[in-house]
Structures are given as structure tokens and as C-alpha cells.
Coordinates of C-alpha atoms in Angstrom, one line a residue:
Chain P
X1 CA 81.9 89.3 194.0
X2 CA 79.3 86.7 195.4
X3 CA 76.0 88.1 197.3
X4 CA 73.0 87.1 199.2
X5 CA 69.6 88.4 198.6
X6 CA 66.9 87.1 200.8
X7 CA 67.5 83.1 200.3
X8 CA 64.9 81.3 201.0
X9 CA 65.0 77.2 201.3
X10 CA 62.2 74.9 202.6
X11 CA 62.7 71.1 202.5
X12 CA 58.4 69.7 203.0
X13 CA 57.7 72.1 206.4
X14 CA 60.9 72.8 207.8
X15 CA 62.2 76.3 206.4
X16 CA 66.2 75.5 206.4
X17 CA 67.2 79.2 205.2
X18 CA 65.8 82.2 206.2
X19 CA 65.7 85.1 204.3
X20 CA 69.6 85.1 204.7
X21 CA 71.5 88.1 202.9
X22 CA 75.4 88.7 203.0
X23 CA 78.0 90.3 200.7
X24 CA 81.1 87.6 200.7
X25 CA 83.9 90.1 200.6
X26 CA 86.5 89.9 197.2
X27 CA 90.0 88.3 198.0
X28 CA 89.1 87.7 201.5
X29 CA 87.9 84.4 203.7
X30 CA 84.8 84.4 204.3
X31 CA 83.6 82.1 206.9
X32 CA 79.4 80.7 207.2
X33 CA 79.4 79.5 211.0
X34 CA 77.0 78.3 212.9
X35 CA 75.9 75.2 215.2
X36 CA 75.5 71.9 213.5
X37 CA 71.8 71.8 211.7
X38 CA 71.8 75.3 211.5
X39 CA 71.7 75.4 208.3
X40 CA 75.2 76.8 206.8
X41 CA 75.9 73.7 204.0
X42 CA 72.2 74.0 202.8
X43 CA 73.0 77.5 202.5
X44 CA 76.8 76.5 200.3
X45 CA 74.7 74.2 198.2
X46 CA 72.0 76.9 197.3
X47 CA 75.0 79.0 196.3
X48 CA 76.5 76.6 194.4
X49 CA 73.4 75.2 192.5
X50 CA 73.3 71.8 194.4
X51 CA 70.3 73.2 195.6
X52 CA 67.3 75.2 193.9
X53 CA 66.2 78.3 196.3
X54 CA 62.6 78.8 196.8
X55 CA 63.3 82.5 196.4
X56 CA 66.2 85.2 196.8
X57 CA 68.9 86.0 194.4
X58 CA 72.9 84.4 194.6
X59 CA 74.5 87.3 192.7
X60 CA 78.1 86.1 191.1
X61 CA 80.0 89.1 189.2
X62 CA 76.5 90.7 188.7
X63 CA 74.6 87.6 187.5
X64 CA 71.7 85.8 189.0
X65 CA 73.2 82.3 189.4
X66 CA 69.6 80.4 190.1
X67 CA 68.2 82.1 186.6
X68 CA 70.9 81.7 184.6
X69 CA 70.3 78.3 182.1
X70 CA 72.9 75.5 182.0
X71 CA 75.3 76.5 180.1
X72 CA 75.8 79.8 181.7
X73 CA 75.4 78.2 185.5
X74 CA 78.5 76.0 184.0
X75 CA 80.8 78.4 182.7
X76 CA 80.3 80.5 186.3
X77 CA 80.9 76.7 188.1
X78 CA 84.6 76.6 186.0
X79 CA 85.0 79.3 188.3
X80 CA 84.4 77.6 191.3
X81 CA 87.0 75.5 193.2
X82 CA 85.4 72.7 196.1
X83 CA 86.6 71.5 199.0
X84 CA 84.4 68.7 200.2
X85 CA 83.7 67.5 203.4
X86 CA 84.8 64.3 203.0
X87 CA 87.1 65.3 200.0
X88 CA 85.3 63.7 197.3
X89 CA 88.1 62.5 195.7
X90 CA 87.0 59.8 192.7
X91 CA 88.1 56.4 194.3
X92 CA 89.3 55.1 190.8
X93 CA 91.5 57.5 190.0
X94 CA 94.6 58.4 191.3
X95 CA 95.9 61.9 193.2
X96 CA 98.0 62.6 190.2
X97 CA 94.7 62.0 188.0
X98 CA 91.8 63.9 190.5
X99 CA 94.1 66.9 190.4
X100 CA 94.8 66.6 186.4
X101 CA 90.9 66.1 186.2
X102 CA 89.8 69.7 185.7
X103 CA 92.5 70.2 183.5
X104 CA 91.8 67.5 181.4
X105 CA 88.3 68.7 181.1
X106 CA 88.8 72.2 180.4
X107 CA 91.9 73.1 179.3
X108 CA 94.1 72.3 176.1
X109 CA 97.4 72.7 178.4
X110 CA 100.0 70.0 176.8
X111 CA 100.7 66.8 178.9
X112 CA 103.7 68.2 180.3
X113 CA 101.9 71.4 181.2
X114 CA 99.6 69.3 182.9
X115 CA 102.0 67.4 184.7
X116 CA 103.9 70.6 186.0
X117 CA 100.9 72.0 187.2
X118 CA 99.6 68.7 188.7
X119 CA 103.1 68.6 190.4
X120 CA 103.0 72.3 191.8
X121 CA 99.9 71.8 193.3
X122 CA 100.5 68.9 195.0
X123 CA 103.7 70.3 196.4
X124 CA 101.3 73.4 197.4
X125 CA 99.7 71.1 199.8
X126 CA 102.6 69.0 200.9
X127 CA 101.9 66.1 198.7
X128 CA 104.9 66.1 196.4
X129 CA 105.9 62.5 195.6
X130 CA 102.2 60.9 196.4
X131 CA 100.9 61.1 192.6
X132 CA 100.3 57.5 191.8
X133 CA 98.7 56.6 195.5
X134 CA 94.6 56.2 195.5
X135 CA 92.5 58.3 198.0
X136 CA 91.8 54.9 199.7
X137 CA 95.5 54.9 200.3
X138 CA 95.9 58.9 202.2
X139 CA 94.9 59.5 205.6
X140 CA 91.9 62.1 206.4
X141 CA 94.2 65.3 206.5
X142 CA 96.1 64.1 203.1
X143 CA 92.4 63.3 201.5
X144 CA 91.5 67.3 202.3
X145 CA 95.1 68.4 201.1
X146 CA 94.4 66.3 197.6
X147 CA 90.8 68.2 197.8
X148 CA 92.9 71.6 197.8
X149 CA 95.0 70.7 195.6
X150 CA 92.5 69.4 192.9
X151 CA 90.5 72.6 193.4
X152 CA 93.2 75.3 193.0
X153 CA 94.0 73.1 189.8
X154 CA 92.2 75.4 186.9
X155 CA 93.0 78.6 189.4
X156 CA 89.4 79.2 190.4
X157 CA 87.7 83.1 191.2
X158 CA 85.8 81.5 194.0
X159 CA 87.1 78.3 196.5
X160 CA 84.3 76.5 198.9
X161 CA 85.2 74.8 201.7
X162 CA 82.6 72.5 203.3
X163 CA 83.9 72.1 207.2
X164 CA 87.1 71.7 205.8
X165 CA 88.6 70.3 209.0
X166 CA 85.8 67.9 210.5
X167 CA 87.7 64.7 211.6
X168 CA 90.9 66.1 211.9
X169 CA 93.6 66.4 214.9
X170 CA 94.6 69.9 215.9
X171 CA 97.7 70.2 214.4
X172 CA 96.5 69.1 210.8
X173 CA 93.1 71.6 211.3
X174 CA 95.7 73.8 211.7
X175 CA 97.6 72.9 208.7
X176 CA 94.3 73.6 206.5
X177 CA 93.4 76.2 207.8
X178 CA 96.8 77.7 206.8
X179 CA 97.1 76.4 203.8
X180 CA 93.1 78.0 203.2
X181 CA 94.0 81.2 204.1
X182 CA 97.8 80.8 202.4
X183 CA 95.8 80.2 199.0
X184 CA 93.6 82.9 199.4
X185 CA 95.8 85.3 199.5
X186 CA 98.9 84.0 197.0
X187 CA 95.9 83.8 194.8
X188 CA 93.8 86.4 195.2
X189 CA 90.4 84.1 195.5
X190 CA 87.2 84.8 197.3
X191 CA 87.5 82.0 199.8
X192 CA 83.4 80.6 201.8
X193 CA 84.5 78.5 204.3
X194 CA 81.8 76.3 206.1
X195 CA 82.8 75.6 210.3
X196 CA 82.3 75.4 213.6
X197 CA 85.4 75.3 214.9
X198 CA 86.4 78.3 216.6
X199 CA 90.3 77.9 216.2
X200 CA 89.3 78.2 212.2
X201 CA 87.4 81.4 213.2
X202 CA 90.0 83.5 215.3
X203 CA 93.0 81.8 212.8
X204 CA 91.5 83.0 209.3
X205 CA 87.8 84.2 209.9
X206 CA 88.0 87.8 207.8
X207 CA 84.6 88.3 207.0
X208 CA 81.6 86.1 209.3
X209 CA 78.2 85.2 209.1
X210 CA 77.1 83.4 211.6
X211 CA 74.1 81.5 211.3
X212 CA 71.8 80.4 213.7
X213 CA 68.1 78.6 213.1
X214 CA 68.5 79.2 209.3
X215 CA 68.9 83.3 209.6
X216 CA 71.9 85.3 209.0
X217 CA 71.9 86.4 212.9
X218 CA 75.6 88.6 213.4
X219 CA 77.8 89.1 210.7
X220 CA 81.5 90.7 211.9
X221 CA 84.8 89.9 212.0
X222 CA 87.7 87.2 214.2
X223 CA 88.1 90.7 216.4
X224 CA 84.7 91.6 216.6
X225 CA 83.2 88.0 217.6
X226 CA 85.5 87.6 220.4
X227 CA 83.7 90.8 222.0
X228 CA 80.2 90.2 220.9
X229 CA 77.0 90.6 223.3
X230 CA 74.8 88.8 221.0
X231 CA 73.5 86.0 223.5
X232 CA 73.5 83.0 220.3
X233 CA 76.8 84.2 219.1
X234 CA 77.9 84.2 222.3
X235 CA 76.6 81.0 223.5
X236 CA 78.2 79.5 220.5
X237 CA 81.5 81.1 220.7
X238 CA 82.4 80.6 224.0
X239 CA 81.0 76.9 224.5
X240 CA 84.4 75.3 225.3
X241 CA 85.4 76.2 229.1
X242 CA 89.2 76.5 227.0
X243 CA 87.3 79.5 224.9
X244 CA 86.1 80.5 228.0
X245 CA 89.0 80.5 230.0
X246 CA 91.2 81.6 227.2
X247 CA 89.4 85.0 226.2
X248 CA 87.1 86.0 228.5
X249 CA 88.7 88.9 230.9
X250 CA 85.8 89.5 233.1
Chain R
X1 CA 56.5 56.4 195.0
X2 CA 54.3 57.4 191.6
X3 CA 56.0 55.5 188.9
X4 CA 55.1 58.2 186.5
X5 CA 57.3 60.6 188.6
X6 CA 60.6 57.6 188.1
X7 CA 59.5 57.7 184.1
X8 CA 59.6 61.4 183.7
X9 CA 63.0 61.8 185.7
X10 CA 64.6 58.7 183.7
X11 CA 63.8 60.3 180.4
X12 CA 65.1 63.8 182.0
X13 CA 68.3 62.0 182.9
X14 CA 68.7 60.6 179.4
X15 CA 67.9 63.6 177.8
X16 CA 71.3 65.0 179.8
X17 CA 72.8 62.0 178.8
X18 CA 72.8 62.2 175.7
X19 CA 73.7 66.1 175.7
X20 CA 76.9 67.1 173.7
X21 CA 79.8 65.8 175.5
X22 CA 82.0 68.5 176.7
X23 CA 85.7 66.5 175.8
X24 CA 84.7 63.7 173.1
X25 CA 88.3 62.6 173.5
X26 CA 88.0 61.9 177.5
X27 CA 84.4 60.5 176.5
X28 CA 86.4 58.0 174.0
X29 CA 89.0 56.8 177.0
X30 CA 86.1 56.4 179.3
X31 CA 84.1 54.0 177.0
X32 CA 87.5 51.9 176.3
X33 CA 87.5 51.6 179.8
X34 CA 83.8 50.5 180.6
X35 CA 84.3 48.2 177.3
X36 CA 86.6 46.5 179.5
X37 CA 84.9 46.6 182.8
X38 CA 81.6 45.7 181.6
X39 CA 82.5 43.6 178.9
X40 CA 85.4 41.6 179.4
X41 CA 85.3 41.0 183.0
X42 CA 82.2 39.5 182.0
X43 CA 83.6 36.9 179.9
X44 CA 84.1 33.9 182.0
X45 CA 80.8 33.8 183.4
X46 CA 78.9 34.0 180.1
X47 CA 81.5 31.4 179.1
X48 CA 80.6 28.8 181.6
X49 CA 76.6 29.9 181.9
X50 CA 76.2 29.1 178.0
X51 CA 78.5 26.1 177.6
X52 CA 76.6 23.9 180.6
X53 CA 73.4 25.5 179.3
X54 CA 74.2 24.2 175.7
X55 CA 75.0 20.7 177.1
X56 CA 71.6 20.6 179.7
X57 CA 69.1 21.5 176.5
X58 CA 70.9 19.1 174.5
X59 CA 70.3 16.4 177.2
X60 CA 67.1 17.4 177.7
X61 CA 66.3 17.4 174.1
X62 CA 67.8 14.1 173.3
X63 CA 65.7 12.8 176.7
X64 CA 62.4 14.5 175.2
X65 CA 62.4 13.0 171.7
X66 CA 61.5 9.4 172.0
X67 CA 59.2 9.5 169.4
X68 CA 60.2 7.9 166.1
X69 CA 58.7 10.7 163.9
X70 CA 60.8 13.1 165.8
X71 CA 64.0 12.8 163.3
X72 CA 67.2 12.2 165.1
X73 CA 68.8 15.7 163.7
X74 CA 65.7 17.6 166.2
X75 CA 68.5 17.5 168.9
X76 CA 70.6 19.8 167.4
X77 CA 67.8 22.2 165.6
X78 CA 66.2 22.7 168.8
X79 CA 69.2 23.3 170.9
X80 CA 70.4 25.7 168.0
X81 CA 66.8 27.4 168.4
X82 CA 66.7 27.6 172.0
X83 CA 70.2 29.0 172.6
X84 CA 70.0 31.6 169.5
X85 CA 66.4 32.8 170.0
X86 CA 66.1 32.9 173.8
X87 CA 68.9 32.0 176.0
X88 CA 71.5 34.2 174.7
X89 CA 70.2 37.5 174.1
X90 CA 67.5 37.2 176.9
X91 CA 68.5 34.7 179.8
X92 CA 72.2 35.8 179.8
X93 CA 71.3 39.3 179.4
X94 CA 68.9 38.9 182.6
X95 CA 72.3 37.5 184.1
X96 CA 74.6 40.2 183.0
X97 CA 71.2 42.6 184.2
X98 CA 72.4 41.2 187.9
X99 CA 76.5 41.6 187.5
X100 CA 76.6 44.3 185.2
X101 CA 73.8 46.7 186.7
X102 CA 74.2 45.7 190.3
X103 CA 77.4 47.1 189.7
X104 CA 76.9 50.3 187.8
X105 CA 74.4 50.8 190.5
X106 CA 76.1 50.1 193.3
X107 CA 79.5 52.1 191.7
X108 CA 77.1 55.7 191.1
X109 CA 75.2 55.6 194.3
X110 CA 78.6 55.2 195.9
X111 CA 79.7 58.0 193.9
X112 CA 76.7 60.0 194.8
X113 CA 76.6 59.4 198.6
X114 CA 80.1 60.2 198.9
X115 CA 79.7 63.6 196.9
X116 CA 81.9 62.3 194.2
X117 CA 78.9 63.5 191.5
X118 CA 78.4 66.8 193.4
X119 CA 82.2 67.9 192.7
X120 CA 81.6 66.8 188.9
X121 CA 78.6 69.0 189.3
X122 CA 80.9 71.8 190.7
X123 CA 83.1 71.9 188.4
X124 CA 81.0 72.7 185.6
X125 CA 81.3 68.9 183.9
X126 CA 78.0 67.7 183.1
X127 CA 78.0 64.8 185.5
X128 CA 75.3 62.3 183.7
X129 CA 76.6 62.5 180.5
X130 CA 79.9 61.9 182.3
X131 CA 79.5 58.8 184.2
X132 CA 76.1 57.3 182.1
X133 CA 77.2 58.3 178.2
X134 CA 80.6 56.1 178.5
X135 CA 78.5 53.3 180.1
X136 CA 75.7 52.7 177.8
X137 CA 77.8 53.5 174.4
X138 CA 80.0 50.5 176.1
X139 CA 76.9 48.0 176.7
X140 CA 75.8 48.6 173.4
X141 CA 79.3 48.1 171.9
X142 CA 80.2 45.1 173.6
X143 CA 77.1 42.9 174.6
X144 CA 76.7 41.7 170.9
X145 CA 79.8 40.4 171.1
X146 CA 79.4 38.5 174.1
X147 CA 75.8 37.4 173.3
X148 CA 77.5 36.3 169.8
X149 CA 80.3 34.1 172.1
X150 CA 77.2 33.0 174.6
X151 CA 75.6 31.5 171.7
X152 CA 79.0 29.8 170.3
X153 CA 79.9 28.5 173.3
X154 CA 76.2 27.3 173.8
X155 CA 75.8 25.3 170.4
X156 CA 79.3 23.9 171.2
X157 CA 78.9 22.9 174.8
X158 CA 75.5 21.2 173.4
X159 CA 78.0 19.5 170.9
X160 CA 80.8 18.3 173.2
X161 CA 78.3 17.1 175.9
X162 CA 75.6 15.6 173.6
X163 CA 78.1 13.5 171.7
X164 CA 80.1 13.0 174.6
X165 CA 76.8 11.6 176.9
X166 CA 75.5 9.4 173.6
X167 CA 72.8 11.4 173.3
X168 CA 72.8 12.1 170.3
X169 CA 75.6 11.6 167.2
X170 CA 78.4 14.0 165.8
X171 CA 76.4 13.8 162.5
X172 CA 72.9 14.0 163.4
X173 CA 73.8 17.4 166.2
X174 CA 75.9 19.4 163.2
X175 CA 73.1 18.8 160.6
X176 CA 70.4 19.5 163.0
X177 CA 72.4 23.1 164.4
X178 CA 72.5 24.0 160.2
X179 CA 68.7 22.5 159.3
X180 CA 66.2 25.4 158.5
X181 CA 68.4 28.4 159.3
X182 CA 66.7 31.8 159.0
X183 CA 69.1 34.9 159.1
X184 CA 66.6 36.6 160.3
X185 CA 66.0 35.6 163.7
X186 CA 69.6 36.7 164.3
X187 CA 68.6 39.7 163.7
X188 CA 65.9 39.2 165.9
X189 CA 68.4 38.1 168.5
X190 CA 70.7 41.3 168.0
X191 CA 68.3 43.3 168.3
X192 CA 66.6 42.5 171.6
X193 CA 70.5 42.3 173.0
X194 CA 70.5 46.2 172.3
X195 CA 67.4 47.1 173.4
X196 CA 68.7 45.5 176.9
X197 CA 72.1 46.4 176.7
X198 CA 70.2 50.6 176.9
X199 CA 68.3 49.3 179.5
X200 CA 70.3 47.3 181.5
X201 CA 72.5 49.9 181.8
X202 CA 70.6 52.9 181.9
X203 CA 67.8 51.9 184.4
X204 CA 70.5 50.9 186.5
X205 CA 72.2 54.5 186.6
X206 CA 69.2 55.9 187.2
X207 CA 68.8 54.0 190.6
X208 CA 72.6 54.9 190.8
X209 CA 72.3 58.7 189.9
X210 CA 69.8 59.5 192.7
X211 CA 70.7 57.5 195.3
X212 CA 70.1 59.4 198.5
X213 CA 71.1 58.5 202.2
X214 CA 74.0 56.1 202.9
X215 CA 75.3 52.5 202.3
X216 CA 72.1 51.0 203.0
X217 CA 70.6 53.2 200.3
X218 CA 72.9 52.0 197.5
X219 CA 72.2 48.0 198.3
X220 CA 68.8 49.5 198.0
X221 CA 68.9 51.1 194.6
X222 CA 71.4 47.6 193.4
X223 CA 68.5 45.9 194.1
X224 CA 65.8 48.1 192.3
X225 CA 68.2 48.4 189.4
X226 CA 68.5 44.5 189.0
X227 CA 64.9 43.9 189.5
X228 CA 63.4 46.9 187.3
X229 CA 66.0 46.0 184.2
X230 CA 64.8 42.2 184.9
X231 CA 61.1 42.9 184.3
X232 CA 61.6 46.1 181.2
X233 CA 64.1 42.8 180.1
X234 CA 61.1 40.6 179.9
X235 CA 58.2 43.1 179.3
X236 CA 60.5 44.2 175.6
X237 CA 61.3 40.7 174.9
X238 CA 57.3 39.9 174.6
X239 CA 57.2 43.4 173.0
X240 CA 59.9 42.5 170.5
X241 CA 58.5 39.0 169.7
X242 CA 55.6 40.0 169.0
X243 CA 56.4 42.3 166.3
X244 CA 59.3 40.2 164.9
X245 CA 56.8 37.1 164.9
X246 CA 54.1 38.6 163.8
X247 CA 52.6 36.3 159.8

């Protein structure tokens, strides 16, 4: 289970994160939303260790991720599967190779063990048959599916997801988002999911926060946000005149 | 920015460096490969670099000497002296400082601005020891060998072109490159080569490692690495003769 308590970030004068608290719920897709600035990656890089909090706790299974020393903030990071914005994929390797990576790193699973389970997850994400291409060869939907794939790899507890389908059309946002919430659940991971696309929250949205000016300002569910009266939350939700038209009744 | 802030975060970096590695054997396959990418893809410009050097001192040398106490074999000693003491290990390493580092550079800031380094992070894998450690084993590795070509090819290209040009005679250029030998300065020469091998390659992952901002950023911190490793080049070269020179 990953918690919240009073985060606190400040980059020079301009106090990012709020005194944010949330309990991410186990086995579920949690989603962080919120306008762009608002603060929601600073907030997935605090969690993660990419970024030191000024104060607050980031409980994982019962232990206080910014105290813990290297080592130990390592061994809870094995845990931790990443889907990056841009994908992150290392240029000189191949898909076959990023998805192996983690593998190679931390397991003593025999080539052909490797190769199966390289193979599996690539066909997970609809990427059988593309081992040997490089990520400069994959399109922007294929270079988040390689992502997913390379971070189911050594089955993590926990899967991130930095705006997992920023740059995409429709149809593969779609995709993603599936494929997110398919993983999720085959798996039993605690899924964070970083957006601010609406379709991601009514399609997998579980468990929300939404952030707005660097505070945890509503936290609900895809039913409950559709009905909310907070003005922000509101504001944000139904921004599009297709949201508008779409769900509003009155 | 205060450069005892850049000191104190380069020695933090190398102290994670040079941290156990987590797989030796993916440590192993890493340094093959930077052997190659550093090393050998470095060949033919150290190749051509030192052989028209060793030919231009020779010239010069041969040019230089008119007087008729100067004894004809003088061609040969000094190019011999010039090439092994100073061009080799320092001016060609300030060369491979701007191929070799401009790269490194140029490959971790990429690496960084493009959250490649953040996923190693993620994962648990201790990211400078992972990119750097491979790196700078490699340099150290490798660049004796190619200093130990440079020079070669240098006292040879003095040879071809000085006998070639009539400057000076098959005879007088191989006594001259044997006359007053003293093993020591090669190990002189060898030893400033390591020394900046570590730094070339180290200062310039630093400017790599913590690269910030975009593509403009990483020309940036090419640039730094080039010129920084230039000068601690030059500033440990004065440092190292003066101790190896010292009566």
C-alpha cells in the first residue's frame, strides 16, 4: 500500500506541493489529475525518489521511502514499474534488449527464460515480432506500449504512469489506457496514473485525486467526478463543450 | 555557479561511481563495448594527427638546426623527445578530450533530458555507476594503447617524411630516435595518459549526468566538458612534470 502524509515541495519560492495526503488504493488504478503545472508529476517524482520532499512522509508497505538509505530505497524501486512520458526507452538498445533490461539486472532467469518472458510481454502490448527494431524506429503509441512492456518485465507491486497518453490519437489513448487498466488487474498491481485527459478518467479512473495549485483539492471516484459541485473540479472536468454536452443533464 | 559546489558534487558522483557494481558481468559487457566506442573509433584520427605531426617536427627540426655543433642525429632525438614526452600523451589526449568527452557528454545529457537516467534510477540500478564505471575503466584501458600507437606512428611519420623531404638521413633519424633513451620518461608519459584518461572521461560525465533543460543544455554541458578536461589536462600535466622533473 503507498500513502501520502503531508508532502511538502518548494522549488526557491514557489511551493509546488501542498501539504498533499492520499491513500493509493491496493490492486486498483489510481489516477493524480489535475491542470497542467499543477503540480501532479512533481508530486510522482517525490513518490518515487526523483525528488527529495521538504517534509511529509511517502509510506510504501509501512516504510518511510524518503528515510530509508540507498540500499533500502533500491530494493522498494525493484518494486516499482515506470511508464514515462516520453517512454524513456535507451536509444542504443533494442525493444527486445529495454524489455530484457530489468531482467538482466536483477534476475538469474536463464537466457531462454529471458527470452520467453521478453516475448510474452511484448505480445502483452501488441508488439510480438518487433524485438530487434530501435525505439527511433516505433511510432509514439508503440514507444509507450515498449514502456509497458519493459515495466511489467520483473512483475512490479507498484506501476507509474507519467501522462501515459500525451501525444497520442484517440484510438491508441484508448489502447493504453486498456492495456493500463488490463495489467492492473491480470496482475494485481497498484497502478498511479498521471493525466488530464478526461476519457482516461471516466475509462479507468478507480480511485482520484485531483490536484489543483499543488493541494490535494477532491479525491473520489469516475462516478463521483462526473457529479461533482466542487467549482475547480468542475471547471476542469467539464472544459471540453463535448464533456459538456456529453454528461451534463441540466 | 560556486566552483566549490561543481568540486563537491563531482567527488559525490565519483564516490557512486565507484560503488559496488550491482551485475559485474553486465559491467564487463558494457566496458567491451565503450573499449570499442571510445577507443577504436578513435583510431584513425590519432593515426593521421600523429603521423603529419611526426613529419612537421621533423621538418621543423631539420629547418632549426643549422648550426654545425648541432650533430646531425638531433633531428631524430628531438622529434623522439617531442612526440614521446609531450605530443602523445598530452596534445592528443587534449584532442581525444574534444571527440571522446564531447561525446560522452553530449550521449548522458541526452540520456538525462530524455529521462533515460530517471528510469535507471526507477528501477533500482544505480545509474552513475552504470553509465560512468564502464566509461572510465574503458579510457583507462584503452588510451595507453592508443597513446603507445600515437607515438609509433609519430616517430615513423617523422621517419618517412624526414628521409623522404632530405631533411635529414635514414641513418642519422634512427640513431638520433635511439640516442640517450631514458625508460623512465615513458613512464612519465603513461602516467599523465591515465591521469587524463580519469579525467577526460569523468569531468565530461559529470557535465553529462546533470544536464538539466533541453537540447541546447546538452551542447552546453559538451562544451563545458571539453573545455574543463582541456584546462585539469593542462593544469596536471604542469602538476605531473613538475614532480617527475624534479633533480
Amino acid at each position: 500500500m503507498i500513502e501520502l502524509r503531508n508532502i511538502n515541495k518548494t522549488f526557491g519560492d514557489r511551493h509546488v506541493v501542498k501539504d498533499v495526503s492520499f491513500k493509493f488504493q491496493e490492486g486498483k488504478t489510481n489516477l493524480i489529475i489535475g491542470e497542467s503545472g499543477c503540480g501532479k508529476t512533481t508530486i510522482m517524482k517525490l513518490m518515487v525518489g526523483l525528488h527529495e520532499v521538504d517534509s511529509g512522509d511517502v509510506i510504501f508497505d509501512g516504510a518511510n521511502f524518503p528515510k530509508l538509505d540507498r540500499k533500502e530505497k533500491q530494493e522498494i524501486r525493484k518494486k516499482i514499474g515506470m511508464l514515462f512520458q516520453g517512454g524513456a526507452l535507451f536509444d542504443s538498445q533494442t525493444l527486445e534488449e529495454n524489455v530484457s533490461f530489468p531482467l538482466d539486472m536483477f534476475t538469474e532467469l536463464s537466457k531462454a527464460e529471458k527470452q520467453d518472458r521478453v516475448n510474452f510481454c511484448l505480445q502483452r502490448v501488441k508488439l510480438e515480432g518487433k524485438n530487434k527494431l530501435y525505439p527511433a524506429e516505433l511510432s509514439g503509441g508503440m514507444k509507450k506500449r515498449a514502456a509497458l512492456a519493459r515495466a511489467m518485465a520483473n512483475n512490479p507491486r507498484y506501476l507509474f504512469c507519467d501522462e501515459p497518453n500525451s501525444g497520442l490519437d484517440p484510438k491508441t489513448s484508448i489502447i493504453i489506457d486498456e492495456l493500463i487498466s488490463d495489467i492492473t488487474q491480470e496482475y494485481n498491481i497498484t497502478t498511479i496514473v498521471i493525466t488530464h485527459d478526461m476519457n482516461s478518467v471516466i475509462e479507468i479512473g478507480q480511485n482520484i485525486m485531483f490536484v489543483h495549485k499543488g493541494e490535494n483539492w477532491w479525491t473520489g471516484d469516475k462516478t463521483e467526478i462526473l457529479g461533482t459541485k466542487n467549482k475547480e473540479l468542475f471547471d476542469f472536468v467539464f472544459a471540453s463543450e463535448f464533456m459538456k454536452s456529453f454528461f451534463k443533464k441540466d | 555557479m560556486n566552483p566549490f559546489f561543481h568540486i563537491g558534487r563531482y567527488f559525490m558522483l565519483m564516490f557512486r561511481v565507484f560503488s559496488r557494481p550491482q551485475k559485474v558481468s553486465i559491467y564487463w559487457r558494457q566496458i567491451i563495448h565503450e573499449i570499442n566506442s571510445i577507443g577504436i573509433s578513435s583510431l584513425p584520427i590519432i593515426a593521421i594527427i600523429s603521423i603529419f605531426m611526426g613529419g612537421i617536427i621533423t621538418i621543423q627540426a631539420a629547418f632549426g638546426f643549422t648550426s654545425p655543433l648541432v650533430p646531425l642525429y638531433a633531428v631524430g632525438f628531438t622529434t623522439r623527445e617531442s612526440i614521446m614526452l609531450e605530443f602523445s600523451p598530452t596534445v592528443v589526449c587534449l584532442i581525444l578530450a574534444g571527440k571522446v568527452g564531447s561525446n560522452i557528454a553530449s550521449e548522458i545529457g541526452a540520456m538525462r533530458i530524455t529521462e533515460q537516467i530517471d528510469a535507471l534510477d526507477i528501477m533500482g540500478i544505480n545509474s552513475a555507476g552504470y553509465l560512468i564505471f564502464p566509461k572510465i575503466a574503458a579510457s583507462i584501458i584503452i588510451f595507453p594503447f592508443l597513446i603507445a600507437l600515437s607515438m609509433f606512428l609519430g616517430i615513423w611519420g617523422g621517419y618517412a617524411m624526414g628521409v623522404s623531404s632530405g631533411a635529414t638521413t635514414e641513418y642519422q633519424y634512427v640513431f638520433g630516435i635511439q640516442a640517450f633513451f631514458e625508460p623512465w620518461k615513458l613512464y612519465y608519459s603513461f602516467t599523465k595518459v591515465l591521469v587524463f584518461a580519469f579525467i577526460i572521461t569523468s569531468v565530461s560525465s559529470y557535465y553529462g549526468y546533470y544536464t538539466t533543460g533541453g537540447a541546447l543544455e546538452v551542447g552546453k554541458s559538451s562544451t563545458s566538458a571539453v573545455v574543463y578536461s582541456s584546462i585539469l589536462i593542462l593544469l596536471f600535466s604542469l602538476i605531473l612534470t613538475n614532480l617527475f622533473f624534479q633533480r
